[in-house]
Each structure stands twice: as C-alpha cells, then as structure tokens.
Amino acid sequence: MKKINRRSFLKGGLAGTAVVAGTAVSKESSASQSFGGYPDSMGVLVDFTKCVGCRSCEAACNKEQGLPAPDKPFDDMSVYDEIQHNGQKRRTSEKAYTIVNRYKVKDREAGPVFRKFQCNHCNEPACLTSCFVNAYTKTKEGAVIYDPTVCVGCRTCMIACPFYVPAYSYSSPINPVIKKCIMCYDTRLKFGRPPACVEACPQEVMTFGKRKDLIKIGNARIRSNPDKYIDHIYGEKEVGGTAWMYLSDVPFDQIGFNTHIGEQPIISYVKEFLTIVPMVLTIWPALFTGFHLLANRKEALKNEKPSGKE
Amino acid sequence: MNNLAKNGFSPVVSHQKKDGTTWTVKEKILLGLTPKDYLAQQFKNPFNWILAVIYAIGLPIIIGRFIYGLGWVTHSSYDYPWGLFLGFGLFTMVPLSASGFMMGTTVELFGRKDFKPIERLGLLNGLLGYLFAVVFLQIDLGQPWRLIYPMFVSLGPAAILFLVAWHVATYLSCQVAELVPAFAEWMGLPRAKKFIKSMVLGLTVAGIILSTLHQGALGGLFTYAPGKVHPLWYSSPFMWFHFFCSAIFAGLSMLIVVSTFCKWFMRWRCDQTFLKSLDRLTLGLSKGAALALATYLVIKIIAIAHDNDWSYIFTGWGQWFILEISVGVILPLVLYTMALRNGSPALARTSAFIAVGGIVLNRLNTALITFNWDLYQEIPHWREMVIVVTVYATYIVVYRAILARMPILFSWKEKPDQ
C-alpha cells in the first residue's frame, strides 16, 4: 500500500546520514507538490445556511466523547451572548470539542448565522508536523487523532494550529493532555460511520462522505443557487485542504473565518529552516576546521620544519 | 567579600595553603573561611536578604505549580499556550547564553589566545544559561517527567522542537565537557583536564554546529505560526537567521554585562590578569557585537523587503517595531561603535546593557507581545511572574557560587603565593 506522506519523507531526510540527505530532500520536495491527502479520506461538508443553532451537535459530542457536564445545559441559548474575558466568542476547550457561535449579520433575512466549529482535520496538519513525539496521526479515513500517552505537554501544536483548535487540560497536575475533536475516530469513523455531531443534526446541516465527493456536492450547490451562496468552499484549499469544509451565504470573514490563511500547508513555511539543517550539519565541520587551520597556520609552519608533524 | 579582601583575606587559589598544607574539599567549598566566618559573611550580604524574600514567596508557588497544575500558576490560555516560562526562560535565556560557543570559537578555533582570561566566564555563562532554560522548560512542560520521550520513547524527527531537544541536550553535555578543566583544576584531577584538552577542537566545532542550528531553530519554531506572529517579526525564510544572528550579539553583550558585575561585586575573586585585561577584552567583544548588530539590522530590513511588509511599518505595531529596532539594535550599534572609536570600555558596557534589554524585548515581542496580534493581548498571571523571578534568582545564586570557587575569574596556581 502507498502510505508515503511528507512525514515519512522528512523522517528519512533527518534521520538519514549526510549521504542520503541529498536524495531525501529532493524526494520530499516532489511529495509536497503531489500530496493532497489520502485518496479515499472522508470529510464533512457544513452548510451554514441550514443551521438554526440548536446545539444538538454540541450535546451529541459531549455524550459520545464522555466529556464533563457543561457549565450551562445544551438547551440554554444564552451561551450565544457570552463574551469571554478576552473579548472573544466561545472556543473549543478541554470540556467541549465542538461549539456553535452566533454571528449577527446586517440585512440577512434569515437572521444571524450560526457557525459550528471543531477540528478541521487538515490534509497536512500543522499539529502533526510540529509534534516532537509523533503524538498525532492522520488516518487514511481522514481523521487527525492524538495519542495522549506520549504527549510531553510542550503545546507546540497549539502554537502551530492555524485554526486555534487544540485545547489543553491545564487543570490536571498529573496527566494534562491535549483535548480536541478526533472525528469520533475510535467509536465511529473507523467503522465507516459519520461522527456523532453529524448524525445528531436535525437540520441536516452536515453531509458526511468522501472528501472528493463533498467538493463536487458543494460546487453543485453553489452552481444551482449562485445568488444565495458565496462562491467558495472554505477548506477545499485552505492550508493545503481540510476534511471539514464549509458553505456560507455570507462572506466567511464575517463569521469568524480566517480568510488570510493561504493555501500552503503550514509545514511549507517551516521547510525553509528544515532545508538548512543538513547543510549546516555537513558543511560546518569542514568549514570551521578549515578556519582553524588557516588561523593557526603560522604555528603549524613553525612546528613543521623538523618532523613534518602538525 | 570585597571588604574582607581589603582587610587582608586572600581566597583559595591553589591546592596548598600558605603554610604548605593542602586545603580539604570542605575548606574549598567554604572559600577558605571557617564555617562561622562563612555564615557571618553570608548574613552580612544584603543581596542574600533579597534572595530570602524571593524564595519565601517563590518556592511555595513553584511547589504549588506541581501540586495544583499549570492552571494554578498561569491563565490556562488556549490561545497563548506559551507564556513567560518559554517566552523569557527559553527564548531569552538561550540567546543570552550564546557566549559559550562564541568564546570557544574565538580562543580554541581562531587561536585568539589573548581572550583566554574571559573564555571560561563565557563558557560558564553559556552552560548556566542553557541549564536554567531547561529548568524553565521543565516547569512549563505539562508532563516534565516525559522529557526524554522525544529522545527514546516516541520520536518525531520532522519537528523543529525535536531538533531543539536533541541539540540542547547534546550541547549541554558539550558545555559541561568544556568546563571540566576548571572543575578538574579546583578538585585536583589533572587527568580529566588532559582528556578534555585532547578533544577541545572537536568539542568547539560541535558547539558551533549545535549552536547555529538550535539558536536558529528557536526562531524556526515560530515559522509554525504564520499569521499569529506579527508579520514584522515573522519571516519564513529569515526567521532562523534573525534568531541566530541576534544570539551572537546577545551572547557577547551578556558576557560584557556579566564580566562587569564580576568586576563590581566579585572583585575579590578576580585575579590581576583578568582585571587588567578586562577593558581590552570588553572592547574586543564589543567589536564582535557591533559586527553582529550591523548584520542583524541589515537582514531585518531585507526580510521586510523580501516579504513586502512595508505597509505594516505605518501602523501602531510598526511604531512598536521601530522602537524595538531603534533602542534594541541601532542604539547599541552606535554606542558600541563610539566606544570602539574612543576606546571607552565604560561606554561599551552601557551599550551591552542596552543590547541585552533589546534582546529580551525582541524575544518577548515574538513569543508573547505580538503573538496573536489581531486577537487580543494577554498579561501573564502574577504567579507565573513570581516563578520566573524565583528561577532567575536561583540562576544567579548558582552562578555566584561557582564563580566564587572554581577557577573562572582567576588562574589556578601550583603554590598560593606565585
């Protein structure tokens, strides 16, 4: 089976010796041009025009993942008025892997937009590439899962995630770990079933399917209703593509999406540094030993005369 | 101790006492004083009272961090996962400790033996800075007892932090080895010293490689966060070089600062070779720092041009950036240059203090202040600040204890009155 991704190439490139470094780097750069996710990976298409903000998905997630009881019950809609101490809307936390936020939009007949938010399960996840203990895995089904038993707690993945998704259980002194949506991998996705939130939605906001099919469905919806939808599937190309993708009838930047995020996966910004690593490792020893010989040439010449020794 | 030295006290400089008998290890640790005199000396020092206050507040909080978890000492922010422990402890302590590899390179590799009197201070400054950066890291990590996981349990070699972990670990051992001669002289172990001498060039070259890569890698870590770090502080291709190049003048400036403190507060421990050559060496270090500052300034501007970030210059963040560059880079560059032209070590020292401040500002700007620049600002929890002060105080205590004992600021002698 073809199971080659950027990670394994980089592993080869870095773990290999100077001799293989050259070939590994060239392979890695060709992989980066072609790797756009596993061919049959699954995804979810979210259509915000259908969401009414009932929070059923939040409740379903809480139950499926065995998360602690929320501060306010899931039928309490006053959470939409909550503003956190930092002036931000609610976000994913150690107690909630998915949340819905309300965005008031001017002149929208249907009223405010409700936006569901959870891990987007990137094709080339920044969290995965930044993890120095390899705690993250992108499964062939499309989920980005996490192994809490090896996590050291450096929290670089939280720095790296362009969507601010991973949360951390700071409150635990003994076993603090990353808390994030795993697309119900263990209990559902692995067996081909949709995540709990998708199944729980009464409005059929979310469509579960193969990622490549979802892109076709999304485009068809936009084409059949061009006046309604914004002509963009958010997540099709953002940061190298994500498993979760979104359709909206208002511009994405008005409902809390980062539209300046670019289409490059995060690892492509890091590669500029990774490229110099093998160069420094191979060139510096010879270069600086050379400097040493140059700087001490007079002494060497002095000592050379009788025996030819250094 | 300076007062004591004025009254005729002479510290341990050799294995032998003046009357020909040898110092015991215990006597060496007590600086050649009787236990009673030693304690009296410690109580007389006002700085120790400040330390006592810091520990009285700080130690319980550090213990609390491990009992109640990180959530008790920080704001538990998901948006600012790295606070002062890394922003200051790792990202600032490491560049300020670049002096180790700089001095190793100057003396051992380029053969500038005239820098010998300050070489060991540079090496010690490097070792302790790294050691305490790791202490800060251990306080910050969620599960510090898993520190060796990236090395032996679960390897993620494609991650930049993997490189940092390995390099800092290797480099720490490298620096310990480089300082073995000082320890060996003090304890009277000539074979250990000889062994290290035989591989000093290898150690030095390893030090350069490891330093280039991990100083750069600390900058590289932020390339994971395009859009989070403000564009003026962020540059995908140049980030590593910004961090590496600034580490050079940071390390040299820190060495000038530390040597100045030694001259002021530990004069009794410095020998004449050190004191007499210090002004000349300070100017020598200034020359290196000025060159690095000039390089850094140019590459900073090139990075802005390369990423076409000019439009940000005219925003509020741009003014903050200009302030950082003016005070933290251009001002020390000008002062160092003036100091070199006028041969004024005092001016060079002033400049070094400013340059160190500039580095602290730059690293905090990158890691905390401009991080999430379009989200919101977060001011660290007061307990977090107390822990930082306490750990830094410990760094000073350990630093001072080693300087007072091992031959760092003085040369070890065969006989006390040589």
XYZ file of C-alpha atoms in Angstrom:
728
model
C 0.000 0.000 0.000
C 1.106 3.511 -0.672
C 1.475 5.027 2.725
C 4.006 7.675 1.952
C 3.450 11.125 3.282
C 5.577 14.126 3.959
C 6.282 12.994 7.462
C 7.912 9.749 6.495
C 9.998 11.525 3.899
C 11.187 14.076 6.371
C 11.948 11.327 8.830
C 14.141 9.728 6.229
C 15.758 13.036 5.431
C 16.556 13.927 9.007
C 17.352 10.548 10.449
C 19.485 9.627 7.467
C 23.139 10.408 7.253
C 24.783 13.040 5.140
C 24.967 10.619 2.247
C 21.223 10.136 1.942
C 20.359 13.690 2.885
C 20.586 14.884 -0.716
C 18.226 12.306 -2.158
C 15.773 12.512 0.726
C 15.375 16.251 0.347
C 14.659 16.007 -3.368
C 12.060 13.284 -2.818
C 10.458 15.308 -0.091
C 10.002 18.336 -2.331
C 8.306 16.298 -5.046
C 5.993 14.765 -2.463
C 4.975 18.172 -1.245
C 3.732 19.060 -4.691
C 1.604 15.997 -5.049
C 0.374 15.104 -1.573
C -3.144 16.422 -1.146
C -4.486 13.967 1.387
C -5.292 10.271 1.262
C -7.307 9.429 -1.869
C -10.388 7.977 -0.179
C -10.354 10.003 3.002
C -13.675 11.067 4.432
C -14.860 14.544 5.284
C -17.843 16.644 6.265
C -19.452 19.454 4.306
C -21.122 22.018 6.569
C -23.792 24.278 5.093
C -24.310 27.268 7.401
C -27.422 28.369 5.527
C -29.234 25.475 7.175
C -28.020 25.794 10.773
C -30.512 27.102 13.342
C -28.198 26.978 16.338
C -29.970 24.255 18.347
C -26.695 22.957 19.803
C -27.675 19.307 19.289
C -24.219 18.696 17.845
C -22.566 20.035 20.994
C -24.682 17.724 23.140
C -24.000 14.714 20.923
C -20.257 15.377 21.004
C -20.266 15.722 24.771
C -22.015 12.374 25.163
C -20.005 10.483 22.548
C -16.641 11.652 23.869
C -17.606 11.280 27.538
C -16.793 14.905 28.303
C -17.634 16.547 31.637
C -21.041 18.181 32.053
C -21.120 21.722 30.649
C -21.484 24.833 32.807
C -24.812 25.588 31.142
C -27.117 22.887 29.726
C -27.142 22.372 25.964
C -30.662 23.786 25.588
C -29.601 27.074 27.187
C -29.263 29.541 24.318
C -27.838 32.307 26.480
C -24.365 30.946 25.705
C -24.634 32.850 22.428
C -24.475 36.117 24.350
C -21.352 35.048 26.244
C -18.224 37.039 25.720
C -15.099 35.642 27.339
C -12.744 37.733 29.453
C -10.579 38.357 26.426
C -13.428 39.769 24.357
C -13.634 36.651 22.208
C -16.554 34.383 21.442
C -16.612 30.857 22.843
C -13.993 28.452 21.557
C -13.184 24.775 21.817
C -11.930 23.832 25.246
C -10.960 20.820 27.339
C -14.665 20.370 28.061
C -16.036 20.940 24.553
C -14.567 19.632 21.303
C -17.167 21.458 19.230
C -19.061 24.665 19.821
C -21.561 26.770 17.874
C -21.259 30.545 17.804
C -23.788 33.108 16.650
C -22.811 35.922 14.283
C -25.148 38.831 13.693
C -25.115 39.807 10.035
C -26.641 43.010 8.682
C -29.559 42.703 6.236
C -29.747 38.938 6.345
C -33.355 37.840 6.053
C -32.854 34.603 7.929
C -31.311 36.444 10.903
C -27.970 35.611 12.484
C -25.595 32.955 11.172
C -24.761 30.037 13.431
C -21.315 28.647 12.908
C -20.236 25.249 14.142
C -16.590 24.978 14.992
C -14.336 21.962 15.682
C -11.056 20.487 14.449
C -10.932 20.780 10.661
C -8.789 17.651 10.238
C -6.262 19.100 7.783
C -4.770 17.058 4.988
C -1.349 18.149 6.168
C -1.926 19.007 9.810
C 0.300 21.633 11.415
C -0.152 19.987 14.820
C 1.161 16.711 13.448
C 4.204 18.226 11.761
C 5.116 20.272 14.830
C 4.908 17.391 17.309
C 8.297 16.151 18.518
C 6.942 12.925 19.980
C 4.797 11.992 16.999
C 1.603 12.022 19.074
C -0.595 12.904 16.108
C -1.631 10.646 13.237
C -3.559 11.481 10.088
C -5.517 8.297 9.454
C -6.372 7.133 5.968
C -10.018 7.785 6.852
C -9.144 11.445 7.225
C -9.180 11.983 10.985
C -6.334 13.624 12.861
C -6.028 11.608 16.036
C -3.856 12.081 19.095
C -2.031 9.731 21.431
C -2.107 11.146 24.975
C 0.284 8.519 26.340
C 3.343 10.023 24.673
C 2.456 13.722 24.961
C 5.074 15.699 26.879
C 2.934 18.814 27.061
C 5.087 21.281 25.112
C 1.953 22.687 23.447
C 3.709 23.481 20.166
C 0.698 22.002 18.352
C -1.443 24.730 19.888
C 1.026 27.309 18.591
C 1.039 25.693 15.163
C -2.686 25.116 14.606
C -3.861 27.898 12.291
C -7.453 27.405 13.489
C -6.759 27.626 17.254
C -8.350 24.207 17.778
C -6.345 22.149 20.326
C -7.150 22.791 23.971
C -5.112 21.629 26.947
C -6.252 20.274 30.297
C -4.160 22.718 32.321
C -6.154 21.906 35.433
C -4.697 18.398 35.727
C -1.364 18.351 37.588
C -0.678 14.661 36.911
C -1.856 13.978 33.408
C -2.533 17.133 31.411
C -3.155 16.325 27.729
C -4.346 17.902 24.503
C -8.109 17.855 24.062
C -9.525 18.087 20.597
C -12.043 16.583 18.187
C -10.866 13.292 16.701
C -13.811 12.995 14.299
C -15.145 10.166 16.534
C -12.410 8.000 15.051
C -12.330 5.275 17.721
C -16.060 4.782 18.005
C -17.436 5.637 14.580
C -15.210 6.776 11.720
C -13.039 3.659 11.890
C -16.192 1.629 11.137
C -17.301 3.909 8.322
C -19.925 5.720 10.388
C -20.297 9.526 10.493
C -19.245 11.489 13.587
C -21.826 11.870 16.374
C -22.448 15.561 15.713
C -23.272 14.909 12.057
C -25.776 12.222 12.926
C -27.387 14.294 15.674
C -28.143 17.323 13.494
C -31.909 17.714 12.935
C -31.389 20.202 10.093
C -29.005 18.065 8.039
C -26.511 20.908 8.087
C -23.655 18.462 7.682
C -23.029 15.988 4.894
C -20.648 13.121 5.586
C -18.866 11.484 2.688
C -15.668 11.065 0.714
C -13.861 14.372 0.637
C -13.566 14.428 -3.143
C -17.312 13.797 -3.496
C -18.118 16.533 -0.997
C -16.250 19.061 -3.114
C -18.448 18.061 -6.070
C -21.602 18.344 -3.951
C -20.525 21.735 -2.629
C -19.810 23.070 -6.102
C -23.142 21.717 -7.376
C -24.986 23.532 -4.575
C -23.250 26.777 -5.346
C -23.974 26.363 -9.079
C -27.644 25.590 -8.546
C -28.094 28.580 -6.243
C -25.478 31.159 -7.244
C -27.377 34.121 -5.768
C -27.534 32.506 -2.347
C -24.085 31.026 -1.773
C -20.712 32.687 -1.600
C -18.737 31.170 -4.453
C -16.192 29.435 -2.254
C -15.885 26.184 -0.353
C -13.862 27.089 2.711
C -11.469 24.261 3.435
C -11.146 22.926 -0.100
C -7.760 24.563 -0.467
C -7.073 26.439 2.801
C -3.758 25.400 4.404
C -3.483 22.503 1.976
C -7.111 21.398 2.306
C -9.156 20.221 5.268
C -11.528 17.292 5.794
C -14.207 19.629 7.118
C -15.420 22.125 4.529
C -17.926 24.933 4.682
C -20.572 26.651 2.567
C -21.992 30.016 3.536
C -24.327 32.735 2.264
C -22.329 35.499 3.955
C -18.642 36.278 3.402
C -16.549 33.932 5.507
C -14.595 36.694 7.228
C -17.863 37.989 8.720
C -18.493 34.738 10.570
C -15.140 34.324 12.210
C -13.184 32.524 9.498
C -9.613 33.480 8.814
C -9.600 34.288 5.108
C -5.923 35.312 5.028
C -4.740 31.878 5.919
C -3.350 30.962 2.490
C -3.384 27.710 0.581
C 0.034 26.453 1.642
C 0.102 23.816 4.366
C 1.848 25.163 7.489
C 4.798 22.802 7.006
C 5.757 24.683 3.822
C 6.592 27.759 5.934
C 8.801 25.649 8.181
C 10.679 23.912 5.387
C 12.867 26.916 4.694
C 14.546 26.257 8.016
C 14.468 22.471 7.751
C 16.435 22.741 4.496
C 19.392 24.412 6.163
C 19.721 21.700 8.806
C 21.536 19.118 6.664
C 23.617 21.881 5.091
C 24.904 23.142 8.423
C 25.477 19.589 9.633
C 27.573 18.683 6.613
C 29.307 21.934 5.708
C 30.166 23.461 9.100
C 32.670 20.804 10.309
C 34.883 21.126 7.254
C 34.441 24.904 7.054
C 35.327 25.630 10.653
C 38.130 23.106 10.852
C 39.430 24.880 7.761
C 39.198 28.233 9.545
C 41.115 26.721 12.427
C 43.899 25.531 10.132
C 44.039 28.941 8.484
C 44.054 30.859 11.759
C 46.823 28.709 13.178
C 48.891 28.340 10.008
C 51.862 30.259 11.382
C 52.185 27.994 14.388
C 51.771 24.956 12.175
C 54.514 26.148 9.832
C 56.813 26.763 12.760
C 56.349 23.239 14.041
C 56.537 21.651 10.620
C 60.240 22.133 9.884
C 61.868 19.219 11.662
C 59.460 16.255 11.528
C 56.569 17.317 9.306
C 54.122 16.843 12.122
C 51.338 19.298 12.850
C 33.636 39.734 50.354
C 35.219 42.754 48.706
C 35.536 44.321 52.161
C 37.031 41.149 53.553
C 39.595 41.125 50.757
C 40.557 44.708 51.608
C 41.264 43.606 55.151
C 43.821 41.105 54.012
C 41.726 37.989 53.286
C 43.032 36.020 50.348
C 40.765 33.414 48.752
C 41.699 29.883 47.707
C 43.778 29.904 44.502
C 45.743 26.701 44.904
C 45.625 23.276 46.492
C 48.110 24.440 49.074
C 47.609 26.781 51.971
C 50.221 29.431 52.610
C 51.808 27.261 55.281
C 52.252 24.399 52.792
C 49.403 22.111 53.945
C 46.593 21.259 51.494
C 43.032 22.598 51.515
C 40.337 19.996 52.144
C 37.273 19.895 49.884
C 35.146 21.268 52.708
C 37.511 24.165 53.196
C 37.491 24.861 49.475
C 33.702 24.954 49.470
C 33.729 27.402 52.373
C 36.151 29.602 50.395
C 38.894 29.038 52.953
C 36.875 30.622 55.734
C 35.830 28.953 58.968
C 32.164 27.832 58.945
C 31.336 30.605 61.411
C 33.013 33.297 59.353
C 31.413 31.956 56.217
C 27.907 32.172 57.650
C 28.550 35.613 59.108
C 29.707 36.672 55.666
C 26.510 35.358 54.053
C 24.287 37.155 56.566
C 26.100 40.431 56.069
C 25.378 40.458 52.343
C 22.192 42.484 51.679
C 21.647 40.686 48.367
C 21.121 37.449 50.277
C 18.243 39.060 52.160
C 16.591 39.985 48.887
C 17.056 36.390 47.778
C 15.493 35.166 51.019
C 12.370 37.249 50.354
C 12.157 35.959 46.775
C 12.420 32.361 47.945
C 9.907 32.848 50.747
C 7.301 33.832 48.168
C 8.537 31.897 45.144
C 9.280 28.430 46.495
C 5.729 27.743 47.735
C 4.395 28.849 44.364
C 6.783 26.565 42.493
C 5.707 23.678 44.722
C 2.082 24.684 44.117
C 2.608 24.506 40.366
C 3.428 20.803 40.674
C 0.601 20.090 43.129
C -2.227 22.062 41.526
C -1.013 22.023 37.937
C -0.202 24.679 35.381
C -3.720 26.038 35.613
C -2.949 27.376 39.075
C 0.046 29.497 38.028
C -0.962 30.565 34.518
C -4.114 31.824 32.833
C -4.501 28.380 31.179
C -4.797 30.103 27.850
C -5.509 28.012 24.776
C -4.654 30.940 22.515
C -1.377 31.741 24.292
C -0.082 28.251 25.089
C 3.415 29.631 25.704
C 3.792 32.201 28.440
C 6.724 33.711 30.287
C 8.356 30.368 31.138
C 9.196 29.830 27.496
C 8.939 33.438 26.273
C 11.538 34.535 28.783
C 13.037 31.333 30.162
C 13.736 29.564 26.891
C 13.624 32.121 24.102
C 15.592 34.774 26.015
C 17.954 32.740 28.188
C 19.272 30.704 25.254
C 20.470 33.590 23.052
C 21.943 35.342 26.093
C 23.959 32.191 26.637
C 25.472 32.065 23.177
C 28.705 33.362 24.742
C 29.843 29.783 25.359
C 30.257 28.845 21.760
C 31.432 32.344 20.808
C 34.350 32.241 23.250
C 35.181 28.636 22.420
C 35.356 29.611 18.764
C 37.434 32.720 19.379
C 40.033 31.109 21.598
C 40.239 27.480 20.514
C 39.293 27.698 16.854
C 40.581 31.081 15.730
C 43.519 30.832 18.098
C 42.929 34.208 19.768
C 44.700 33.214 22.977
C 44.528 36.826 24.151
C 40.823 36.205 25.004
C 41.825 33.382 27.347
C 41.183 35.348 30.590
C 37.478 35.657 29.774
C 36.989 32.351 27.932
C 35.866 30.401 30.975
C 33.420 33.069 32.040
C 31.903 32.861 28.559
C 31.688 29.085 28.786
C 30.123 29.190 32.244
C 27.626 31.833 31.173
C 26.665 29.516 28.328
C 26.328 26.409 30.449
C 24.262 28.007 33.198
C 22.002 29.837 30.768
C 21.168 26.591 28.992
C 20.791 24.690 32.228
C 18.258 27.163 33.537
C 16.483 27.362 30.194
C 15.893 23.638 30.718
C 14.712 24.320 34.275
C 12.205 26.826 32.883
C 11.162 24.280 30.278
C 10.635 21.651 32.965
C 8.326 23.987 34.834
C 6.400 24.760 31.663
C 6.024 21.242 30.276
C 2.722 19.634 31.167
C 4.427 16.345 31.973
C 8.098 17.153 32.673
C 8.856 13.560 33.649
C 8.378 12.697 29.966
C 11.228 14.970 28.874
C 13.166 12.041 27.443
C 10.207 10.807 25.365
C 11.295 12.648 22.188
C 14.701 11.008 22.564
C 13.903 7.409 23.362
C 10.198 6.651 23.547
C 8.332 8.245 20.668
C 10.324 10.082 18.051
C 9.013 12.892 15.880
C 12.185 13.784 13.970
C 10.457 16.042 11.436
C 9.535 18.570 14.125
C 11.724 21.555 14.895
C 11.338 21.013 18.626
C 12.848 17.557 18.128
C 15.970 19.233 16.830
C 15.944 21.737 19.683
C 15.573 18.973 22.276
C 18.429 16.911 20.921
C 20.691 19.863 20.316
C 20.188 21.457 23.683
C 20.809 18.104 25.367
C 23.958 17.424 23.328
C 25.177 20.965 23.663
C 24.696 20.917 27.424
C 26.974 17.891 27.671
C 29.371 19.595 25.297
C 29.488 22.654 27.566
C 29.908 20.556 30.677
C 32.893 18.919 28.998
C 34.345 22.293 28.063
C 34.185 23.352 31.699
C 35.651 20.124 33.066
C 39.172 21.672 33.077
C 38.048 24.370 35.535
C 36.428 21.775 37.783
C 39.412 19.445 37.423
C 41.861 22.154 38.482
C 39.758 23.028 41.507
C 39.347 19.420 42.606
C 42.850 18.391 41.611
C 42.092 15.920 38.814
C 44.767 16.587 36.186
C 43.881 13.574 34.018
C 40.327 14.785 33.381
C 41.706 18.104 32.235
C 44.195 16.446 29.924
C 41.495 14.255 28.422
C 39.270 17.216 27.563
C 42.242 19.164 26.192
C 42.809 16.377 23.694
C 39.373 16.830 22.151
C 38.812 20.527 22.594
C 38.756 21.311 18.867
C 36.100 18.675 18.243
C 34.018 19.999 21.109
C 34.319 23.537 19.798
C 33.268 22.645 16.247
C 30.386 20.596 17.645
C 29.446 23.632 19.700
C 29.300 25.830 16.602
C 27.146 23.367 14.662
C 24.759 22.758 17.533
C 24.518 26.451 18.346
C 23.871 27.531 14.769
C 21.082 25.028 14.489
C 19.320 25.339 17.798
C 19.583 29.118 18.059
C 18.105 29.190 14.565
C 15.588 26.502 15.447
C 14.149 28.619 18.246
C 13.288 31.161 15.566
C 12.204 28.345 13.297
C 9.639 27.285 15.892
C 7.700 30.447 15.182
C 7.523 29.697 11.467
C 4.776 27.263 12.503
C 2.661 30.296 13.296
C 2.391 32.490 10.214
C -0.390 34.953 10.831
C -0.121 34.582 14.599
C 3.252 36.298 14.993
C 3.024 39.834 13.576
C 4.427 39.976 10.012
C 7.138 42.453 11.047
C 8.519 39.895 13.499
C 7.800 36.945 11.247
C 9.722 35.819 8.199
C 9.579 32.272 6.980
C 12.964 32.275 5.192
C 14.861 34.595 7.567
C 13.429 33.772 10.971
C 16.164 31.295 11.859
C 18.861 33.715 10.781
C 17.334 36.572 12.771
C 17.450 34.423 15.867
C 20.917 33.076 15.172
C 22.474 36.418 14.273
C 20.917 38.227 17.230
C 22.137 35.441 19.510
C 25.706 36.394 18.589
C 25.496 39.945 19.883
C 23.205 38.802 22.689
C 25.809 36.328 23.948
C 28.696 38.785 23.615
C 26.751 41.598 25.276
C 25.656 39.324 28.101
C 29.297 38.353 28.625
C 30.228 42.031 28.917
C 27.367 42.549 31.382
C 28.348 39.557 33.497
C 32.028 40.474 33.490
C 31.048 43.975 34.598
C 29.090 42.542 37.527
C 32.090 40.378 38.389
C 34.331 43.408 38.347
C 31.963 45.286 40.648
C 30.722 42.674 43.077
C 33.289 39.868 42.938
C 36.476 41.814 42.643
C 37.987 39.784 45.481
C 37.743 36.678 43.327
C 39.256 38.134 40.127
C 42.987 37.843 39.611
C 45.132 40.610 38.206
C 45.304 39.037 34.745
C 41.509 39.203 34.491
C 41.149 42.706 35.908
C 43.976 44.163 33.862
C 42.847 42.670 30.572
C 39.115 43.243 31.086
C 38.947 46.694 29.480
C 40.794 45.481 26.413
C 38.667 42.324 26.222
C 35.443 44.310 26.639
C 36.374 46.334 23.580
C 37.294 43.158 21.734
C 33.882 41.667 22.488
C 32.269 44.961 21.504
C 33.837 44.696 18.075
C 32.215 41.327 17.543
C 28.898 42.528 18.906
C 28.914 45.605 16.673
C 29.562 43.473 13.588
C 26.715 41.126 14.518
C 24.389 44.051 15.232
C 25.099 45.592 11.847
C 24.495 42.256 10.096
C 21.299 41.749 12.059
C 19.972 45.201 11.232
C 20.570 44.678 7.525
C 18.990 41.228 7.437
C 15.980 42.511 9.387
C 15.403 45.183 6.749
C 15.972 42.697 3.939
C 13.347 40.418 5.499
C 10.790 43.235 5.471
C 11.596 43.945 1.834
C 11.515 40.253 0.922
C 8.080 39.698 2.473
C 6.917 43.172 1.384
C 5.794 44.147 4.868
C 6.395 47.871 4.383
C 2.743 48.792 4.822
C 2.785 47.483 8.403
C 5.513 49.973 9.327
C 2.965 52.770 9.432
C 0.589 51.023 11.827
C 0.767 51.058 15.622
C 2.594 47.723 15.592
C 5.021 49.264 13.101
C 5.894 52.004 15.565
C 6.464 49.410 18.264
C 8.730 47.592 15.798
C 10.653 50.773 15.008
C 11.047 51.410 18.728
C 12.448 47.915 19.259
C 14.887 48.285 16.371
C 15.943 51.807 17.364
C 16.514 51.140 21.051
C 17.467 47.473 20.879
C 19.627 47.430 17.754
C 20.588 50.834 16.347
C 21.334 52.489 19.707
C 23.698 49.742 20.939
C 25.270 49.602 17.479
C 26.019 53.330 17.586
C 27.237 53.187 21.194
C 29.479 50.189 20.552
C 30.953 51.942 17.535
C 31.570 55.121 19.529
C 33.091 53.077 22.346
C 35.456 51.417 19.875
C 36.453 54.714 18.255
C 37.099 56.413 21.593
C 38.497 53.334 23.281
C 35.931 53.652 26.058
C 35.096 50.383 27.825
C 32.584 52.225 30.058
C 30.514 53.202 27.026
C 30.796 49.655 25.678
C 29.381 48.383 28.973
C 26.443 50.777 28.786
C 25.811 49.575 25.281
C 25.936 45.941 26.388
C 23.225 46.523 28.995
C 21.009 48.127 26.338
C 21.663 45.341 23.839
C 20.699 42.699 26.397
C 17.495 44.622 27.094
C 16.871 44.796 23.346
C 17.124 41.028 23.037
C 14.715 40.475 25.914
C 12.270 42.832 24.216
C 12.679 41.148 20.837
C 12.094 37.645 22.156
C 9.122 38.691 24.290
C 7.720 40.565 21.301
C 7.951 37.474 19.117
C 6.700 34.969 21.658
C 4.116 36.966 23.580
C 3.511 40.603 22.786
C 2.962 40.489 19.023
C 1.765 36.892 19.158
C -1.947 36.783 18.279
C -1.596 40.428 17.311
C -5.036 40.535 15.715
C -6.714 38.585 18.528
C -6.129 40.074 21.972
C -3.367 40.741 24.477
C -2.761 38.555 27.444
C -0.841 39.676 30.530
C 0.775 36.726 32.314
C -0.564 35.610 35.701
C 1.255 37.084 38.709
C 2.220 33.616 39.949
C 3.875 32.976 36.585
C 5.940 36.142 37.045
C 6.917 35.149 40.603
C 8.139 31.763 39.380
C 10.225 33.411 36.663
C 11.837 35.725 39.218
C 12.493 32.818 41.599
C 14.101 30.607 38.973
C 16.185 33.509 37.731
C 17.296 34.192 41.299
C 18.409 30.575 41.555
C 20.367 31.047 38.346
C 22.179 33.975 39.960
C 22.826 32.006 43.170
C 24.351 29.071 41.312
C 26.332 31.410 39.063
C 27.739 33.260 42.053
C 28.564 30.062 43.939
C 30.581 28.657 41.027
C 32.391 31.936 40.351
C 33.418 32.138 43.998
C 35.011 28.711 43.931
C 36.192 27.377 40.610
C 38.988 28.993 38.626
C 36.813 31.017 36.252
C 37.865 34.566 37.074
C 41.342 33.586 38.214
C 44.002 31.086 37.195
C 44.692 28.110 39.399
C 48.223 28.065 40.798
C 50.608 25.405 41.944
C 51.516 27.401 45.035
C 49.415 30.110 46.740
C 51.934 32.969 46.504
C 53.110 32.516 42.946
